[in-house]
CSV table of C-alpha atoms and ligand atoms in Angstrom, one decimal:
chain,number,residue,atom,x,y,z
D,381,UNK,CA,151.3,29.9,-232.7
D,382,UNK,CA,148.2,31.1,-231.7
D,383,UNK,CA,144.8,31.3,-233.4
D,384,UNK,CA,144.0,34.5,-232.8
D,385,UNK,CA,144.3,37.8,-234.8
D,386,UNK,CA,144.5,39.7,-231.8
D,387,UNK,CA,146.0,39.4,-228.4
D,388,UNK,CA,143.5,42.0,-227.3
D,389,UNK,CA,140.1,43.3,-228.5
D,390,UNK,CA,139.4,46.3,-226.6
D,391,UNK,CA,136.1,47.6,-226.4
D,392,UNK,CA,135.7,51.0,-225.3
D,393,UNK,CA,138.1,54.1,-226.8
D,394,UNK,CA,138.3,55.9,-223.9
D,395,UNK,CA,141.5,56.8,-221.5
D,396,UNK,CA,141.9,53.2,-220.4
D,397,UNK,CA,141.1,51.6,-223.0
D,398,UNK,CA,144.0,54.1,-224.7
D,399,UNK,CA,146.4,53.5,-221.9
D,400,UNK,CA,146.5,49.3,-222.6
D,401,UNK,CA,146.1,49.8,-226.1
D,402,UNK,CA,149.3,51.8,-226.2
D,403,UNK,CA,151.4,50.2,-223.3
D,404,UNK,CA,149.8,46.4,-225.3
D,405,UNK,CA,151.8,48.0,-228.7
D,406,UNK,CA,154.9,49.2,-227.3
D,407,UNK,CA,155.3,45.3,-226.1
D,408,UNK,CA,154.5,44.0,-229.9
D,409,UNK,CA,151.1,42.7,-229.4
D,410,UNK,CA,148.2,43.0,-231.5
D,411,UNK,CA,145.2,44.8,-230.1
D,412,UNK,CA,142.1,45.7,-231.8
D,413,UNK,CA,139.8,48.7,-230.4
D,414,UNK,CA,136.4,49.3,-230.7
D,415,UNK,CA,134.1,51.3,-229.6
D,416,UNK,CA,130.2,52.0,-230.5
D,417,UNK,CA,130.6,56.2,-231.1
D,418,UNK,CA,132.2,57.6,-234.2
D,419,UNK,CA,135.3,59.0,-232.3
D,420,UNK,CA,137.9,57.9,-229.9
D,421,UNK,CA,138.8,59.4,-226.5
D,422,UNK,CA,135.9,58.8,-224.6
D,423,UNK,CA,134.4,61.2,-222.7
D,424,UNK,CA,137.4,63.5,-222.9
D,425,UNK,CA,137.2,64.2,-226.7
D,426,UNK,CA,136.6,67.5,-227.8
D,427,UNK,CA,135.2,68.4,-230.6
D,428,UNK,CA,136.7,72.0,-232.2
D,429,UNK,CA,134.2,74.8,-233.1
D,430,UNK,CA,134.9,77.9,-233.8
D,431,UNK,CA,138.9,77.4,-233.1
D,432,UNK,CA,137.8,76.3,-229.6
D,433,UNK,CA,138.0,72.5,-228.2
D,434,UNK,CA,134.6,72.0,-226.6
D,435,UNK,CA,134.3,69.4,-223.7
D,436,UNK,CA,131.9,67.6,-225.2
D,437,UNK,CA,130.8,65.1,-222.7
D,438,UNK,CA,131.6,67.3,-219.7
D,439,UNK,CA,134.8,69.4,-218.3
D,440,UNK,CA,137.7,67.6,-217.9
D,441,UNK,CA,140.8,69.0,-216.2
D,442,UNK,CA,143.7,66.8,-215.3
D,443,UNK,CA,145.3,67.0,-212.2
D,444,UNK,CA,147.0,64.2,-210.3
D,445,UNK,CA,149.7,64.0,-207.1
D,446,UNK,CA,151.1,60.9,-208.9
D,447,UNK,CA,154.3,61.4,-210.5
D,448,UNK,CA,154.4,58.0,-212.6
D,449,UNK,CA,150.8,59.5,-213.7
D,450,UNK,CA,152.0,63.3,-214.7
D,451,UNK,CA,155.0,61.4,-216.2
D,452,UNK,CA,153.8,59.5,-218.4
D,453,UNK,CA,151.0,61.8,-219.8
D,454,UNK,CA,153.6,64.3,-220.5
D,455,UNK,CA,155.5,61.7,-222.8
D,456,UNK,CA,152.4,62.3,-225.1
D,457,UNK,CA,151.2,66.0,-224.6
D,458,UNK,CA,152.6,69.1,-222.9
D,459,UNK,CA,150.3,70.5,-220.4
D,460,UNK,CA,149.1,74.2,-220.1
D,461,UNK,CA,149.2,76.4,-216.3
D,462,UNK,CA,145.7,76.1,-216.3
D,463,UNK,CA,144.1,75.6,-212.7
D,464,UNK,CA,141.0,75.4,-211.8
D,465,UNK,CA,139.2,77.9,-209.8
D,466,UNK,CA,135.4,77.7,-210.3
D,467,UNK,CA,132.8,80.3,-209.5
D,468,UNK,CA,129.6,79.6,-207.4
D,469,UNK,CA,126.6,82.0,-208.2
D,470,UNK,CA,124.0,81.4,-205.3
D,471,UNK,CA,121.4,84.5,-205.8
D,472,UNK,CA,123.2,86.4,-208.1
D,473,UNK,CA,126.6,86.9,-205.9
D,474,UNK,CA,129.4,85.4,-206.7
D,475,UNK,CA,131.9,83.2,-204.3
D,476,UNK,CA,135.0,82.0,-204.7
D,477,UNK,CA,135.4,77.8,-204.6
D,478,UNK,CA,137.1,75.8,-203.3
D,479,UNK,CA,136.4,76.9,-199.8
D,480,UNK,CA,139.1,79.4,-198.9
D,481,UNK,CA,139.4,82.7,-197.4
D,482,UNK,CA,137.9,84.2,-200.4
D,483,UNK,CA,134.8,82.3,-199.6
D,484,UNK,CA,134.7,83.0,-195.9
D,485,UNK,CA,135.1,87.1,-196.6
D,486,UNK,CA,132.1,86.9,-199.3
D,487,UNK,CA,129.7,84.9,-197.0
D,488,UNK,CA,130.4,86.6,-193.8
D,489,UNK,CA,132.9,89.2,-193.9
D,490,UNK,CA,136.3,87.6,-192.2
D,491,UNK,CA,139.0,88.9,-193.1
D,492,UNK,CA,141.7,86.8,-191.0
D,493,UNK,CA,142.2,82.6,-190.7
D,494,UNK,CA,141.4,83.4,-187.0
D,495,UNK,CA,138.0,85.2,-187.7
D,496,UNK,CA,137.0,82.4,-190.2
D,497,UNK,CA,137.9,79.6,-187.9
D,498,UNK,CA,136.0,81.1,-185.5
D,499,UNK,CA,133.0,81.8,-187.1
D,500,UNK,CA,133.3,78.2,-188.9
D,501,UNK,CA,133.0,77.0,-184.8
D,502,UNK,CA,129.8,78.9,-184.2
D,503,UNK,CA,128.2,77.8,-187.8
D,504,UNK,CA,129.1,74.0,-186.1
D,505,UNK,CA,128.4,73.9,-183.0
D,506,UNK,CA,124.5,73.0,-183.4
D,507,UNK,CA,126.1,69.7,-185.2
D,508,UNK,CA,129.0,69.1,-183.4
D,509,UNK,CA,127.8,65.8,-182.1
D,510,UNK,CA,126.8,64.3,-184.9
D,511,UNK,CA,128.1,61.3,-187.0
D,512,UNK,CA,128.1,62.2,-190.8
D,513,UNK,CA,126.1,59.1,-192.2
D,514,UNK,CA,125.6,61.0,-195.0
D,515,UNK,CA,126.5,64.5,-197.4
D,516,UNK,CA,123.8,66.3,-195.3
D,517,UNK,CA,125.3,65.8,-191.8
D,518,UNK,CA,129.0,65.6,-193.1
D,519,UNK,CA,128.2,69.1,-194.8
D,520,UNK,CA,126.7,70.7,-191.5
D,521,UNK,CA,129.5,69.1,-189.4
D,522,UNK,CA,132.4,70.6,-191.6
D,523,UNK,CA,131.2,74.0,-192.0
D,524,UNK,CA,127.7,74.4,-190.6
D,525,UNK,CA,124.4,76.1,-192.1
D,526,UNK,CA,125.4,78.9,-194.1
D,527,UNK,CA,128.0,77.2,-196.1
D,528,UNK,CA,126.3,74.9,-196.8
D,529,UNK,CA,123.0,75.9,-197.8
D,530,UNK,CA,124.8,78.6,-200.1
D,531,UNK,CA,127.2,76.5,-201.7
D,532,UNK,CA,126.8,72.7,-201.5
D,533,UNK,CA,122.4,71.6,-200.7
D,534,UNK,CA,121.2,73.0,-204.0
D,535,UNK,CA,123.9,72.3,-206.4
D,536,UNK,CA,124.3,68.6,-205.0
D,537,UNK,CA,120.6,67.9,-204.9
D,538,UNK,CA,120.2,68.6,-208.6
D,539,UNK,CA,123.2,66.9,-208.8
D,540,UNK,CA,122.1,63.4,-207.9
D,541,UNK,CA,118.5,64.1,-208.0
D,542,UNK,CA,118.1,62.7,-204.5
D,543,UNK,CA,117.7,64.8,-201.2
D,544,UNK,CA,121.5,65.3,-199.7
D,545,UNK,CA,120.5,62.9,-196.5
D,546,UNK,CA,120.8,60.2,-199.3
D,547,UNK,CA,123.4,60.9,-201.0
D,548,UNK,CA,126.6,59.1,-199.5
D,549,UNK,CA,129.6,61.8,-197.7
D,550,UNK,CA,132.3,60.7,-199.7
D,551,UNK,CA,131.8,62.7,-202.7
D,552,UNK,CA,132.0,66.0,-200.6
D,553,UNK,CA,135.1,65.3,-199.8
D,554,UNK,CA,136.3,66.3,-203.2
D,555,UNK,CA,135.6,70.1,-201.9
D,556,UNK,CA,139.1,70.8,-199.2
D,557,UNK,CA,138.2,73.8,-197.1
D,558,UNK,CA,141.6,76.3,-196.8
D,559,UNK,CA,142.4,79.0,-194.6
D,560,UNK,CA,144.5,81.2,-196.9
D,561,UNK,CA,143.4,82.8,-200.1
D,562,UNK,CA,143.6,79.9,-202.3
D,563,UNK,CA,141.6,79.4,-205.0
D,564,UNK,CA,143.3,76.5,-206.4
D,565,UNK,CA,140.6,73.7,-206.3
D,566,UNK,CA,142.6,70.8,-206.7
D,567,UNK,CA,145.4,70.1,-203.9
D,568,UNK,CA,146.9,67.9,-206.4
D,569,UNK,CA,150.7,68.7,-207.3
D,570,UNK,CA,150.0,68.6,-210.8
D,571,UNK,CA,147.7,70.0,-212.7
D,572,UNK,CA,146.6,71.1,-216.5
D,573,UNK,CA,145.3,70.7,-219.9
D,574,UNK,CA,146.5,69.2,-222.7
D,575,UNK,CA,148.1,71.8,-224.7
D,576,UNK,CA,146.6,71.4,-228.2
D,577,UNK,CA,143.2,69.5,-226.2
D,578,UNK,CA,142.7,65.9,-225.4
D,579,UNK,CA,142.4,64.5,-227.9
D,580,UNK,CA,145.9,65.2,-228.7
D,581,UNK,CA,146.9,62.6,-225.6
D,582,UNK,CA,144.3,59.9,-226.7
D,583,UNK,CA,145.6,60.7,-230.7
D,584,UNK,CA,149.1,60.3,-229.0
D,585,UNK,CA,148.1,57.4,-227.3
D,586,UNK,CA,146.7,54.9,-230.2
D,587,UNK,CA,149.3,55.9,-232.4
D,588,UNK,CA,149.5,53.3,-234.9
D,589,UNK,CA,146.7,51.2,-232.8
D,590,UNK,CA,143.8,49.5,-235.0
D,591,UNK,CA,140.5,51.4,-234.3
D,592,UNK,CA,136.8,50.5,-235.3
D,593,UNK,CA,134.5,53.3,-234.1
D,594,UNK,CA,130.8,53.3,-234.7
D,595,UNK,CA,130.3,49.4,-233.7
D,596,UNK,CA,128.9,48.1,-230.9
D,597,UNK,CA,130.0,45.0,-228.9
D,598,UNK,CA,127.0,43.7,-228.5
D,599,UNK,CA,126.0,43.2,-232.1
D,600,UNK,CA,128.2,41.0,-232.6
D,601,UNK,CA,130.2,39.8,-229.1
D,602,UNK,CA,130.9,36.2,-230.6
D,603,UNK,CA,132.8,37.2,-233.3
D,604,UNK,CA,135.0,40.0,-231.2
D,605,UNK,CA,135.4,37.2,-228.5
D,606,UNK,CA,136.9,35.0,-231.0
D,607,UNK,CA,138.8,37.3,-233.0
D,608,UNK,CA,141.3,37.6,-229.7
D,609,UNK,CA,143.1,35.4,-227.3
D,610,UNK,CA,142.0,37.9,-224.5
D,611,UNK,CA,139.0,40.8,-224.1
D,612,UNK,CA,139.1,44.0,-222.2
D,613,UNK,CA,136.3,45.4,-221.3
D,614,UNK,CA,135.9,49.0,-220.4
D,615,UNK,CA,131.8,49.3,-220.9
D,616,UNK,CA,128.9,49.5,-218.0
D,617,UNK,CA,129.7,46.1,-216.1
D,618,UNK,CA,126.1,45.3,-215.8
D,619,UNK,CA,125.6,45.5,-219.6
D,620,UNK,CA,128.6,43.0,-219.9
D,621,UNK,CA,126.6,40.6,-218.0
D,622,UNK,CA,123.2,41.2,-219.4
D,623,UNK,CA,122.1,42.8,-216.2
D,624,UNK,CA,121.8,39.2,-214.6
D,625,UNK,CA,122.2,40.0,-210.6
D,626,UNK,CA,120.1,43.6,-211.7
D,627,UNK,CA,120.9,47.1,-213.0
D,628,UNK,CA,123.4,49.4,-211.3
D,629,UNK,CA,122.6,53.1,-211.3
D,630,UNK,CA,124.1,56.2,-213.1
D,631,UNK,CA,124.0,59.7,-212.8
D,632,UNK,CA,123.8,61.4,-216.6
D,633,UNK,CA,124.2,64.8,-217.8
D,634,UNK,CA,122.2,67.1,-220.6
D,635,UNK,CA,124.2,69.7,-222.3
D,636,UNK,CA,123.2,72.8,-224.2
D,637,UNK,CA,125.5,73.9,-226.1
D,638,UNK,CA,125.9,77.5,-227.6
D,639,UNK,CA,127.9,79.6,-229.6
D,640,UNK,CA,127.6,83.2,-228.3
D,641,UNK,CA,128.8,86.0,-230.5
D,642,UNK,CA,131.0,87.7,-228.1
D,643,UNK,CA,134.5,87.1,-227.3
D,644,UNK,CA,134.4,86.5,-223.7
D,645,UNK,CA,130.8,86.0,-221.6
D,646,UNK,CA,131.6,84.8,-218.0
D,647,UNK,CA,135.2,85.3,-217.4
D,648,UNK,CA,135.8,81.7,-216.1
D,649,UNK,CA,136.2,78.3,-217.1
D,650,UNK,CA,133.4,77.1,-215.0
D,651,UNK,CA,130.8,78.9,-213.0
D,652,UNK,CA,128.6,76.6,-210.4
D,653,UNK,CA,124.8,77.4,-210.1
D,654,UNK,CA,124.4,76.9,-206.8
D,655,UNK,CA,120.8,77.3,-206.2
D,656,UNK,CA,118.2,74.6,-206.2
D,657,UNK,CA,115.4,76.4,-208.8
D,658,UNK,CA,117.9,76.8,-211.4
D,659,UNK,CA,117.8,73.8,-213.4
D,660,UNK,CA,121.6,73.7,-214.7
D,661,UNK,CA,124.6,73.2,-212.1
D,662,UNK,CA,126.7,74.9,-214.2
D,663,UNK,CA,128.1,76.9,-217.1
D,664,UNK,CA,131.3,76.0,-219.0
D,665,UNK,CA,133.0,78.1,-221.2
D,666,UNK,CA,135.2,76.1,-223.2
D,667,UNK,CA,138.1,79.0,-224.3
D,668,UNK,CA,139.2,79.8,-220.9
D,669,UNK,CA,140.9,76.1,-220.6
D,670,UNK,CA,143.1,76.9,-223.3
D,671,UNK,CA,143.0,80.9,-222.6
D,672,UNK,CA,141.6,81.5,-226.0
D,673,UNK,CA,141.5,84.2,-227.8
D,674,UNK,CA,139.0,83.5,-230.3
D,675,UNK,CA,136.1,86.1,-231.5
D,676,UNK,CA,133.5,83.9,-230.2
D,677,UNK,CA,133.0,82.1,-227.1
D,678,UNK,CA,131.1,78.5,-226.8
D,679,UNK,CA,129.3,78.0,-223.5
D,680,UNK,CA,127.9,75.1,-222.1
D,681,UNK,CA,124.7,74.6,-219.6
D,682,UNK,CA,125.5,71.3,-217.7
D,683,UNK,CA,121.7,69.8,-216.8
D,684,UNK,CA,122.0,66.5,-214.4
D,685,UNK,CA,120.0,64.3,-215.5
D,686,UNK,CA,118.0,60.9,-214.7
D,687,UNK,CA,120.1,57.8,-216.8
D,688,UNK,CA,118.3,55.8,-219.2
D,689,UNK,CA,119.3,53.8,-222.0
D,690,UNK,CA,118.7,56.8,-224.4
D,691,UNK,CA,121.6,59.1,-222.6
D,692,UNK,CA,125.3,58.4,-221.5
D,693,UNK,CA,126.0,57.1,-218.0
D,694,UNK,CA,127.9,59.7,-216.6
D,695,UNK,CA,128.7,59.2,-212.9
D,696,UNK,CA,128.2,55.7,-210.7
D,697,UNK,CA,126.2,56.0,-207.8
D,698,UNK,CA,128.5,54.7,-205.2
D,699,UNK,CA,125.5,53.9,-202.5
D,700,UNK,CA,125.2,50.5,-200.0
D,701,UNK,CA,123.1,49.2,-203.0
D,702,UNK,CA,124.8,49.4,-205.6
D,703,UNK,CA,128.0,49.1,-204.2
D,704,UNK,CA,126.8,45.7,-203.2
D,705,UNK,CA,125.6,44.8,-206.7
D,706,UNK,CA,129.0,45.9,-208.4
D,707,UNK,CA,130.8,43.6,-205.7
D,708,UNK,CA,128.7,40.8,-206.7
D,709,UNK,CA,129.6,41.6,-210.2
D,710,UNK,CA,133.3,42.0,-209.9
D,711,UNK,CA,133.1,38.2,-208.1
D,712,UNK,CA,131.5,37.1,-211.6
D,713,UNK,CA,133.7,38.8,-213.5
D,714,UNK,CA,136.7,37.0,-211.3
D,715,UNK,CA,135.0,33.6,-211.3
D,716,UNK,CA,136.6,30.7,-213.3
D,717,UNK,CA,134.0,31.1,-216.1
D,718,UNK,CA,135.3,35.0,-217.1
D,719,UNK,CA,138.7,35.8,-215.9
D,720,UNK,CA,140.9,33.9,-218.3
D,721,UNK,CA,139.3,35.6,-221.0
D,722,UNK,CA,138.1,38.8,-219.9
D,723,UNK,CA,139.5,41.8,-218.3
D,724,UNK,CA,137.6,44.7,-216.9
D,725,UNK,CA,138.0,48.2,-216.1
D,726,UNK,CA,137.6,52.1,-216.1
D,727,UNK,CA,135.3,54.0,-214.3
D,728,UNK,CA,131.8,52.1,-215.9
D,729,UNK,CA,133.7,48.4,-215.6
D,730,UNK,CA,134.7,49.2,-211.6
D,731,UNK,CA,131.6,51.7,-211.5
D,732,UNK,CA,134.1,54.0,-209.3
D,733,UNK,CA,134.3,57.8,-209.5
D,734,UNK,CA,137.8,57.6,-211.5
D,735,UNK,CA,139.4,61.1,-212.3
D,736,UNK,CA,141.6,60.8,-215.3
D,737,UNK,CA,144.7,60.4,-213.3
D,738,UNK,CA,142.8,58.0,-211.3
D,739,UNK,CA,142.1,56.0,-214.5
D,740,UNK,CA,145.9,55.7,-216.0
D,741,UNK,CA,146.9,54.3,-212.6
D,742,UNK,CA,144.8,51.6,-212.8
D,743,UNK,CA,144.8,51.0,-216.7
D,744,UNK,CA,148.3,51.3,-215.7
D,745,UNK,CA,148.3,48.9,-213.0
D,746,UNK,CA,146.6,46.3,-215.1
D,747,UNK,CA,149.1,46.4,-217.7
D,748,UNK,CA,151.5,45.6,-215.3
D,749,UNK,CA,149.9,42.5,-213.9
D,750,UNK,CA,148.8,41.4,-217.5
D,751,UNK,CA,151.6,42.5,-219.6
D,752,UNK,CA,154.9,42.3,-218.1
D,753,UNK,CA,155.3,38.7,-218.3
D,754,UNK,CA,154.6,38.6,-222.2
F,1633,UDP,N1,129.7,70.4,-204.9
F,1633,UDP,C1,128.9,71.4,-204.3
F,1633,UDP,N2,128.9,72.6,-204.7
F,1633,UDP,C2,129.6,73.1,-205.8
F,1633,UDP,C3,130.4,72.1,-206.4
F,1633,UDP,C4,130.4,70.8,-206.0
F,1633,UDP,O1,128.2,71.0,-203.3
F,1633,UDP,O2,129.6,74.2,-206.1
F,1633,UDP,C5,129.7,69.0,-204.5
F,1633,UDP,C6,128.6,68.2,-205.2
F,1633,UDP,O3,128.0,67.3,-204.2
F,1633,UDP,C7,129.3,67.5,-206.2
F,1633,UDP,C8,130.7,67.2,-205.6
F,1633,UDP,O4,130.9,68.4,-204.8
F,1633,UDP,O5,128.7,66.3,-206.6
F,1633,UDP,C9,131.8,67.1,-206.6
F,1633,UDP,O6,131.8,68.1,-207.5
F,1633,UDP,P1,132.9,68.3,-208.6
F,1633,UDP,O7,132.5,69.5,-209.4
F,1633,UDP,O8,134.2,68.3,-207.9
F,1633,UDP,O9,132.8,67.0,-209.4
F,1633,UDP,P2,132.6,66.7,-211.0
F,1633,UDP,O10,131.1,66.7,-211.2
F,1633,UDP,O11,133.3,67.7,-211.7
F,1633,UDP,O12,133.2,65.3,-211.1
């Protein structure tokens, strides 16, 4: 018999936290959840106003090639045809994203693959010869100047509030460049949103799981740590270990939220504000997810913004530094002294840029190591 009330305490409420939670019942253990804001789901609850689920800690939009992924969401939620297809506004025209043929007509006229390829060749050839060691020169190199000062400089500076020379390439390579007339941003085979929201799939998910909202881990660690045999812990990694080896950096976000009087203001999910001198990157309206049909609309301005202990840490900054720093982390949170007691992860506790699909896999994953020999 063991002395514990729990198997687990989990801290944190978001998607992995939900995924062990619910795969920790379904095996007959006891898990406890908490997590320091008044609701569950993380940063994919919504909160309904005005008949309309607002996003309230940023767009989400679940899409995912992984069929054990898209399978096992759908045990808890149906998903809607929604796919995304944002608008850029650089200057007051409007292009078509991802990079398609759409976008290749509106910046230059092309109206065939041939004519886009080949005036993608000329936009290269001053950086041909290059080496992307970062967004900047992987940017020029894919699709030369005009693309990329029209679409990708401004929005991604205000972004990460760093110049795009600093700014590591990987995260462009979230934006696939197509030659047919494609809107689809995602090349993932699945994608959707939750019928009904999200928080119908995290609701689904702790289905008759224990859950303490408003407290904070850190008031009172001891008494969590002893309340369970094991601890999984889905918070900023560097707060776990009192920010001994130093403090990793994050990206956050500002939103203005509004609730406009008119049933339909921008005709799109999400519109991208491309341009440097406009201080949001982009404006989400809320209805268009679900295809509302509301009277009202809700809009959201999305302002990046610098992290501090007063705002949410919204995006890991994946550079040599602090990708260094999370490694030295992860081999403290492996060492003899941690890993028989605690488990880590989701996107603050690996610091990785996890999509949601991205996230079940591994909260997924870790089940499977941890759970399915109990
Ligand atoms: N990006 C860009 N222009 C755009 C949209 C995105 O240059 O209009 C770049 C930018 O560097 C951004 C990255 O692509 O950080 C990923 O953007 P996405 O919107 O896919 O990511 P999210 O913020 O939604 O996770």
């Amino acid at each position: 018999m063991s002395n514990f009330q729990y198997d687990y305490v989990i801290v944190g409420a978001g998607l992995f936290g939900a995924v062990f939670a619910r795969e920790a019942l379904q095996k007959g253990l006891k898990v406890l959840v908490i997590d320091k804001r008044h609701h569950s789901g993380g940063n994919i609850y919504c909160e309904n106003i005005e008949g309309i689920n607002v996003h309230k800690y940023g767009a989400h939009i679940f899409h995912t090639s992984n069929k054990e992924v898209w399978n096992y969401v759908n045990q808890f939620v149906e998903f809607n045809h929604y796919v995304n297809s944002p608008i850029a506004n650089y200057r007051e025209k409007l292009y078509n994203l991802p990079f398609n043929m759409n976008t290749f007509y509106q910046l230059w006229g092309v109206k065939t693959p041939a004519e886009a390829r080949a005036k993608i060749e000329e936009q290269r050839q001053p950086y041909r010869d290059i080496e992307p060691s970062n967004l900047e020169e992987q940017a020029l190199f894919l699709g030369g100047k005009d693309l990329y000062e029209t679409l990708i400089k401004g929005y991604t500076e205000k972004q990460w509030g760093r110049p795009a020379t600093e700014i590591p390439s990987f995260i462009i390579k979230r934006l696939p460049f197509r030659f047919t007339f494609d809107n689809n941003y995602f090349n993932d085979l699945y994608q959707g949103v939750p019928i009904g929201g999200y928080n119908t799939l995290t609701n689904a998910l702790f289905e008759g799981v224990e859950i303490h909202t408003g407290v904070n881990y850190f008031d009172n660690k001891e008494k969590y740590d002893q309340l369970a045999r094991k601890v999984l812990y889905t918070g900023k990694i560097d707060e776990f270990f009192e920010y001994q080896l130093g403090k990793l950096e994050y990206r956050s976000l500002h939103f203005e939220t509004q609730v406009l009087d008119q049933e339909n203001y921008q005709g799109n999910a999400v519109v991208n504000y491309t341009e440097k001198d406009i201080p949001f990157t982009r404006i989400i309206e809320h209805k268009h997810f679900e295809f509302g049909t509301q009277e009202k609309t809700i809009v959201t301005h999305e302002y990046p913004h610098e992290f501090s202990k007063d705002n949410e840490p919204y995006y890991p900054i994946n550079d040599t530094d602090n990708n260094a720093l999370i490694a030295s982390y992860k081999e403290m949170a492996a060492s003899a002294d941690y890993c028989d007691k605690y488990l880590f992860g989701g996107r603050l506790a690996d610091y990785r840029y996890y999509d949601m699909d991205d996230t079940i896999e591994a909260a997924l994953s870790l089940t499977k190591t941890e759970l399915d020999n109990q």
